[in-house]
Structures are given as structure tokens and as C-alpha cells.
Coordinates of C-alpha atoms in Angstrom, one line a residue:
X7 CA -31.0 -17.2 -42.2
X8 CA -31.4 -13.6 -41.2
X9 CA -35.0 -12.8 -42.0
X10 CA -35.3 -9.1 -41.1
X11 CA -32.5 -6.6 -40.9
X12 CA -33.2 -3.2 -39.2
X13 CA -32.0 0.0 -40.7
X14 CA -28.9 1.4 -38.9
X15 CA -28.2 5.1 -39.0
X16 CA -24.6 6.1 -39.3
X17 CA -21.6 3.7 -39.4
X18 CA -22.5 0.1 -38.9
X19 CA -20.6 -1.6 -36.0
X20 CA -19.9 -5.1 -34.9
X21 CA -22.5 -4.6 -32.2
X22 CA -25.2 -3.9 -34.8
X23 CA -24.4 -7.1 -36.6
X24 CA -24.3 -9.0 -33.3
X25 CA -27.8 -7.7 -32.3
X26 CA -29.2 -9.0 -35.6
X27 CA -27.7 -12.4 -35.3
X28 CA -28.1 -12.8 -31.5
X29 CA -24.5 -13.3 -30.6
X30 CA -21.8 -11.2 -29.0
X31 CA -19.7 -8.6 -30.8
X32 CA -16.6 -10.8 -30.0
X33 CA -18.3 -13.7 -31.8
X34 CA -19.0 -11.5 -34.8
X35 CA -15.4 -10.4 -35.0
X36 CA -14.2 -14.0 -34.8
X37 CA -16.7 -15.2 -37.5
X38 CA -15.6 -12.4 -39.9
X39 CA -12.0 -13.4 -39.3
X40 CA -12.8 -17.1 -40.0
X41 CA -12.0 -18.3 -36.5
X42 CA -12.5 -22.0 -36.1
X43 CA -14.3 -21.7 -32.8
X44 CA -17.3 -20.2 -34.6
X45 CA -19.6 -22.9 -36.1
X46 CA -20.3 -22.8 -39.9
X47 CA -24.0 -22.0 -39.4
X48 CA -23.4 -19.1 -37.1
X49 CA -20.6 -17.8 -39.3
X50 CA -22.9 -17.9 -42.3
X51 CA -25.6 -15.9 -40.4
X52 CA -23.0 -13.4 -39.4
X53 CA -21.7 -12.9 -42.9
X54 CA -25.3 -12.6 -44.2
X55 CA -26.2 -10.0 -41.6
X56 CA -23.0 -8.0 -42.3
X57 CA -23.7 -7.9 -46.0
X58 CA -27.3 -6.9 -45.4
X59 CA -26.4 -4.1 -43.0
X60 CA -23.5 -2.9 -45.1
X61 CA -20.8 -3.5 -42.4
X62 CA -17.3 -2.6 -43.6
X63 CA -14.3 -3.8 -41.7
X64 CA -12.2 -0.8 -40.4
X65 CA -9.2 -0.4 -42.7
X66 CA -6.9 0.9 -40.0
X67 CA -7.8 -1.9 -37.7
X68 CA -7.3 -4.5 -40.4
X69 CA -3.9 -3.1 -41.3
X70 CA -2.9 -3.0 -37.6
X71 CA -3.9 -6.7 -37.2
X72 CA -2.0 -7.6 -40.4
X73 CA 1.2 -6.0 -39.1
X74 CA 1.1 -7.4 -35.6
X75 CA 0.9 -10.7 -33.8
X76 CA -2.7 -10.9 -32.7
X77 CA -1.7 -10.1 -29.1
X78 CA -2.8 -7.6 -26.4
X79 CA -0.7 -6.5 -23.5
X80 CA -1.6 -6.0 -19.8
X81 CA 0.9 -3.4 -18.6
X82 CA 1.4 -3.0 -14.8
X83 CA 4.3 -0.5 -14.0
X84 CA 5.3 -2.3 -10.8
X85 CA 7.6 -5.1 -10.0
X86 CA 6.5 -8.6 -10.9
X87 CA 6.7 -9.6 -7.2
X88 CA 4.2 -6.8 -6.4
X89 CA 1.9 -7.7 -9.3
X90 CA 1.7 -11.4 -8.7
X91 CA 1.7 -11.0 -4.9
X92 CA -1.6 -9.1 -4.9
X93 CA -4.9 -10.8 -5.4
X94 CA -6.3 -7.8 -7.1
X95 CA -4.1 -8.3 -10.2
X96 CA -5.0 -12.0 -10.3
X97 CA -8.7 -11.2 -10.5
X98 CA -8.0 -8.5 -13.1
X99 CA -5.9 -11.0 -15.1
X100 CA -8.7 -13.6 -15.1
X101 CA -11.1 -11.1 -16.6
X102 CA -8.7 -9.8 -19.2
X103 CA -7.7 -13.4 -20.2
X104 CA -11.3 -14.5 -20.6
X105 CA -12.0 -11.8 -23.2
X106 CA -8.6 -12.3 -25.0
X107 CA -9.4 -16.0 -25.2
X108 CA -12.8 -15.3 -26.8
X109 CA -11.0 -13.2 -29.4
X110 CA -8.4 -15.9 -30.0
X111 CA -5.7 -13.4 -29.0
X112 CA -2.5 -14.0 -27.0
X113 CA -2.1 -12.0 -23.8
X114 CA 1.3 -10.5 -22.9
X115 CA 2.0 -9.2 -19.4
X116 CA 4.6 -6.4 -19.0
X117 CA 5.7 -5.4 -15.6
X118 CA 8.6 -3.4 -14.2
X119 CA 9.3 -0.1 -12.6
X120 CA 11.2 2.7 -14.2
X121 CA 14.9 2.6 -13.5
X122 CA 17.7 5.0 -14.5
X123 CA 19.1 2.7 -17.1
X124 CA 16.2 0.3 -17.5
X125 CA 13.3 -0.1 -19.8
X126 CA 9.9 0.6 -18.5
X127 CA 6.9 -1.7 -18.8
X128 CA 5.5 0.7 -21.4
X129 CA 8.6 1.0 -23.5
X130 CA 8.9 -2.8 -23.6
X131 CA 5.5 -3.0 -25.3
X132 CA 6.1 -0.1 -27.7
X133 CA 9.6 -1.0 -28.8
X134 CA 8.9 -4.7 -29.3
X135 CA 5.6 -4.1 -31.1
X136 CA 4.4 -7.3 -29.6
X137 CA 0.9 -6.2 -29.0
X138 CA -1.9 -4.6 -31.0
X139 CA -3.1 -2.7 -28.0
X140 CA -2.6 -2.4 -24.2
X141 CA -4.5 -2.3 -21.0
X142 CA -2.7 -0.4 -18.2
X143 CA -3.4 -0.9 -14.5
X144 CA -2.0 0.7 -11.4
X145 CA -0.2 3.7 -13.0
X146 CA 0.9 6.6 -10.9
X147 CA -1.0 9.9 -11.3
X148 CA 2.1 11.7 -12.6
X149 CA 3.4 8.9 -14.8
X150 CA 4.9 10.6 -17.9
X151 CA 5.4 7.2 -19.5
X152 CA 1.7 6.5 -19.4
X153 CA 1.0 9.9 -21.0
X154 CA 3.5 9.0 -23.8
X155 CA 1.9 5.6 -24.3
X156 CA -1.6 7.0 -24.6
X157 CA -0.3 9.6 -27.1
X158 CA 1.6 7.0 -29.1
X159 CA -1.3 6.0 -31.3
X160 CA -1.4 2.5 -29.8
X161 CA -5.0 1.6 -28.7
X162 CA -5.0 1.9 -24.9
X163 CA -7.6 1.3 -22.2
X164 CA -6.8 2.3 -18.6
X165 CA -7.9 0.6 -15.4
X166 CA -9.2 3.2 -13.0
X167 CA -10.2 6.8 -13.1
X168 CA -7.6 8.9 -14.8
X169 CA -8.5 12.7 -14.6
X170 CA -5.1 13.7 -15.8
X171 CA -5.8 12.1 -19.1
X172 CA -9.4 13.3 -19.9
X173 CA -9.3 12.0 -23.5
X174 CA -8.5 8.5 -22.4
X175 CA -10.7 5.4 -22.2
X176 CA -10.9 3.8 -18.7
X177 CA -12.9 1.2 -16.7
X178 CA -13.0 1.3 -12.9
X179 CA -15.1 1.9 -9.9
X180 CA -16.2 4.9 -7.9
X181 CA -13.6 4.8 -5.2
X182 CA -14.9 8.0 -3.6
X183 CA -18.4 6.6 -3.1
X184 CA -17.0 3.2 -1.9
X185 CA -15.0 5.0 0.8
X186 CA -18.0 7.2 1.7
X187 CA -20.1 4.0 2.3
X188 CA -17.4 2.4 4.4
X189 CA -16.8 5.5 6.5
X190 CA -20.5 6.3 6.9
X191 CA -21.2 2.8 8.1
X192 CA -18.7 3.2 10.9
X193 CA -20.1 6.5 12.0
X194 CA -23.8 6.0 11.5
X195 CA -24.1 2.4 12.7
X196 CA -21.3 2.1 15.2
X197 CA -21.1 5.7 16.5
X198 CA -17.3 6.0 15.8
X199 CA -15.9 9.2 17.3
X200 CA -12.3 9.3 15.9
X201 CA -11.4 7.5 12.7
X202 CA -7.9 6.6 11.4
X203 CA -7.4 6.0 7.7
X204 CA -4.6 3.8 6.4
X205 CA -4.3 5.1 2.8
X206 CA -2.7 3.5 -0.2
X207 CA 0.2 5.2 -2.0
X208 CA -0.9 8.8 -2.5
X209 CA 0.6 9.1 -5.9
X210 CA -2.2 6.8 -7.2
X211 CA -5.7 8.0 -8.0
X212 CA -7.5 5.2 -6.2
X213 CA -5.7 6.1 -3.0
X214 CA -6.5 9.7 -3.4
X215 CA -10.1 9.0 -4.1
X216 CA -10.6 6.7 -1.2
X217 CA -9.0 9.3 1.1
X218 CA -11.3 12.0 -0.4
X219 CA -14.4 9.8 0.1
X220 CA -13.4 9.1 3.7
X221 CA -13.0 12.9 4.4
X222 CA -16.2 13.8 2.6
X223 CA -18.3 11.3 4.6
X224 CA -16.8 12.6 7.9
X225 CA -17.4 16.2 6.9
X226 CA -21.0 15.4 5.9
X227 CA -21.6 13.7 9.3
X228 CA -19.9 16.5 11.3
X229 CA -17.0 14.4 12.4
X230 CA -13.4 15.3 12.7
X231 CA -11.0 14.8 9.8
X232 CA -9.3 11.3 9.8
X233 CA -5.9 10.6 11.2
X234 CA -4.0 9.5 8.0
X235 CA -1.1 7.1 7.8
X236 CA 0.1 6.2 4.3
X237 CA 0.6 2.5 3.3
X238 CA 1.4 0.8 0.0
X239 CA -1.5 -1.8 -0.1
X240 CA 0.7 -4.5 1.4
X241 CA -0.1 -6.4 4.6
X242 CA 3.3 -5.2 6.1
X243 CA 2.4 -1.6 5.5
X244 CA -0.8 -2.2 7.5
X245 CA 1.2 -3.5 10.3
X246 CA 3.5 -0.5 10.3
X247 CA 0.6 1.9 10.0
X248 CA -1.1 0.4 13.0
X249 CA 2.2 0.5 14.9
X250 CA 2.6 4.2 14.1
X251 CA -1.0 5.0 15.1
X252 CA -0.6 3.3 18.4
X253 CA 2.8 4.9 19.1
X254 CA 1.3 8.4 18.4
X255 CA -1.0 7.9 21.4
X256 CA -4.0 9.1 19.3
X257 CA -7.4 8.2 20.9
X258 CA -9.0 6.6 17.8
X259 CA -11.7 4.0 17.9
X260 CA -11.9 2.8 14.3
X261 CA -9.6 2.2 11.3
X262 CA -10.7 2.4 7.6
X263 CA -7.9 0.8 5.5
X264 CA -7.8 1.4 1.8
X265 CA -7.6 -2.4 1.1
X266 CA -8.1 -5.6 3.0
X267 CA -4.4 -6.6 3.2
X268 CA -3.6 -3.5 5.1
X269 CA -6.7 -3.9 7.2
X270 CA -5.6 -7.5 8.1
X271 CA -2.0 -6.3 8.9
X272 CA -3.5 -3.6 11.2
X273 CA -5.7 -6.1 13.0
X274 CA -2.8 -8.4 13.7
X275 CA -0.7 -5.5 15.0
X276 CA -3.5 -4.2 17.2
X277 CA -4.0 -7.7 18.7
X278 CA -0.3 -7.8 19.5
X279 CA -0.7 -4.6 21.5
X280 CA -3.8 -5.9 23.4
X281 CA -6.3 -4.0 21.3
X282 CA -9.4 -6.1 20.5
X283 CA -11.2 -5.9 17.2
X284 CA -14.0 -4.9 17.1
X285 CA -14.5 -4.3 20.9
X286 CA -11.8 -1.7 21.2
X287 CA -11.1 -0.7 17.6
X288 CA -13.5 -1.3 14.7
X289 CA -12.0 -2.0 11.3
X290 CA -13.2 -1.7 7.7
X291 CA -11.2 -2.6 4.6
X292 CA -11.7 -2.4 0.8
X293 CA -11.6 -5.0 -2.0
X294 CA -13.2 -8.4 -0.8
X295 CA -11.0 -10.7 -2.8
X296 CA -11.1 -13.5 -0.3
X297 CA -8.9 -12.6 2.6
X298 CA -11.7 -10.7 4.3
X299 CA -13.8 -13.8 4.5
X300 CA -11.3 -16.1 6.1
X301 CA -9.8 -13.9 8.9
X302 CA -11.1 -13.8 12.4
X303 CA -12.9 -11.6 12.8
X304 CA -14.2 -11.4 9.2
X305 CA -13.4 -8.0 7.7
X306 CA -16.2 -5.6 6.8
X307 CA -15.2 -4.3 3.4
X308 CA -16.2 -2.8 0.0
X309 CA -16.5 -5.4 -2.7
X310 CA -14.6 -4.5 -5.9
X311 CA -15.6 -6.4 -9.1
X312 CA -12.0 -6.7 -10.3
X313 CA -12.6 -9.6 -12.6
X314 CA -15.5 -7.7 -14.3
X315 CA -13.2 -4.6 -14.6
X316 CA -10.7 -6.8 -16.5
X317 CA -13.4 -8.2 -18.8
X318 CA -14.8 -4.7 -19.5
X319 CA -11.4 -3.2 -20.2
X320 CA -10.5 -6.0 -22.6
X321 CA -13.8 -5.7 -24.4
X322 CA -13.3 -2.0 -24.8
X323 CA -9.8 -2.6 -26.2
X324 CA -11.1 -5.1 -28.7
X325 CA -13.8 -2.7 -29.7
X326 CA -11.0 -0.2 -30.5
X327 CA -9.0 -2.8 -32.4
X328 CA -12.1 -3.7 -34.5
X329 CA -12.7 -0.1 -35.4
X330 CA -15.8 0.5 -33.4
X331 CA -16.5 4.0 -32.3
X332 CA -15.8 3.9 -28.6
X333 CA -16.6 7.1 -26.7
X334 CA -13.8 8.6 -24.6
X335 CA -14.2 8.7 -20.9
X336 CA -14.9 6.2 -18.2
X337 CA -17.1 3.1 -17.4
X338 CA -17.8 3.0 -13.7
X339 CA -18.8 -0.3 -12.2
X340 CA -20.8 -0.5 -8.9
X341 CA -19.3 -1.5 -5.5
X342 CA -21.0 -3.0 -2.5
X343 CA -20.6 -2.7 1.3
X344 CA -20.1 -6.2 2.7
X345 CA -20.7 -6.3 6.4
X346 CA -18.8 -8.7 8.7
X347 CA -17.7 -8.8 12.3
X348 CA -14.6 -6.5 12.3
X349 CA -16.8 -3.3 12.4
X350 CA -18.9 -4.6 15.3
X351 CA -21.8 -6.0 13.4
X352 CA -23.2 -9.5 14.2
X353 CA -23.7 -11.4 11.0
X354 CA -24.2 -15.1 10.1
X355 CA -21.2 -17.3 9.3
X356 CA -20.8 -17.1 5.5
X357 CA -19.6 -20.7 5.4
X358 CA -22.9 -21.9 6.9
X359 CA -25.2 -20.1 4.4

């Protein structure tokens, strides 16, 4: 029984009901929809609190659910090989799946790049009407199909900062500050004189932001602008970038790669050319999804909470579907510098902790 119900100013939301009952907004939504995973006692308390607060289910959201299949979509406008070959997307998928499972919703994954006579990952979701809403990850900065999807009326949450769509809702990290931390560590702690940066694809905001953070840190510390070679976040592109750097004959003593896979590829290529890491060239990556912990040397990197990003993005989407007032703009999750041997630091073996 709900003994005391506080007064709520303005429109009552699922979160208000959840705070009274002491459960999550997702559990409230499931209870009000009669989901079997919610016990009878909890469901009764939720209904009592909803009545006492005057909670009214959003009509548009209810109509949307009635017309559709109870699914959400994870849209990644890349090839399926690219998506399922990258650990980042696996972590993201785990987070999104956890929240969709809590809501009793199916999860549809739509991949594919735009082709002259093909159907994009976005169009597949819109035309089929298979999903009540969509989470979009890894879209290019100038992706007109993304703009069309956001403007279609379908509830959409984006993964990553999207300044070209200021009215959108997104969840991500501060890539600029993460890159600043990585670069500053190399210069301050290891006295790096000439830094090379292996960027991600520069038509993606995360790559642009990591390059901007690297440049900003070097500028703040009075160091020269980085030597920049563009990669595509794959291990092979890290190999090719390191090969290009060595062929140029540039006198660099450190590499900051925009992800760990490229950092690993660069380390392997430098070893093949007789360059030792970290004795000759220090290396820092970005992500920390597992690879950085098992390489030799272990890769100093920026830890990205990809699973939590997926959870937050899905929770935001279900808030939209449930009619809750969700402020436009971004949710920024913190990142952390993880120090290992590739930068020249001496650290305990993580496997012996």
C-alpha cells in the first residue's frame, strides 16, 4: 500500500510514479501494461500510486504502441561485417538489449551502407514500420538519411555528439576531453616531443573530436601540431598508418591512435620495422574493450563505457515512447585514462591484482 503520495507539479511522469513505489520507471511502464514479469503486489502498488498522482498514459505513445510491434531498432549505417567485427558495437548492443528486455520489447538490428540502388539501414526501418523507435550509432556527420530519420516523427535517440542536429537527443562521451587526457599524459609524464595521431574516419564526429582534443592539448602545452594519418578504426588501418608514418621519415616519438584496434595494428607494424614500444615509440589508444589488456605491451588507453551508453540510449528511447518529457540535447558519460605499459609507465600486471 502507498501511504503517502507527494504533490507533483506539472505533468506526472513514469519517474514520479516510480519514485513513490521505489521501483524503476521501466518497471512502472511494464506494470501499467500488465507485463507478467511484474509481481501482483508490485503491480497493485504501481496502479495505486498512478491513481493517487493522477498519472495519465500518453495518448500518442499508446496509439503508437497499438499500431506497431513492440520493437525498437538499433540502426548502424555500416556493413554488417563492420558492425559485428568491432567490439564497440557488441558492448553497445549488450546495453541496448538489457533495457529492451526489461521493457519486454524485441530488438531489431538494421545495418547497411547507402548504395545507388539499395535501401539504407534507415529506410529499412521506416518503410517496414517494424519498430516503435530507433537508436542510431556511427552515423556520418553529413548523413542526409539521418537528418530525414530524425525529422520523420519516429522517436530517435542518437549515440554520440551530433552538433549538426541540435534538436536531437543523444548519449555519448566527451571525445575531446578523452583525447586531451591521452595526449597530455604522453607530453607531461613522458616528455614526448613529436606526436603522431592515427585518426578515425574524419567524416565522423567522434574522430573529429578526438583529433580536436589532441590538437588542443598539444597547443596548451606548447607542443607542435600532430602528424595526422587517417584510419578507419580497423586494425589493418593502424598497420597502414604506421607504415605510412615510418615511410615519411618523420621523427616522431609517440602515437596516439583514435581506438585500440588501430593502436595494436600500429604496434605490430612498428615491431616489424625494428621500433620498440615503448622504448622507441610510445603508444596510447582509445576504448578499452578488452584488446588493450591482453596485448604485449598492454595498451594505455581511454576507457569508454560503451555498454552504459547503450543502456542510457535505450532508456531515453523508452522514455520517449512512454510519453515522458525528455529534454533535447545530450547526455555525456565520463571517460577514464587507463595506464599500461605501451606509454612507458610501469604498472602491476592486471591479471595478478
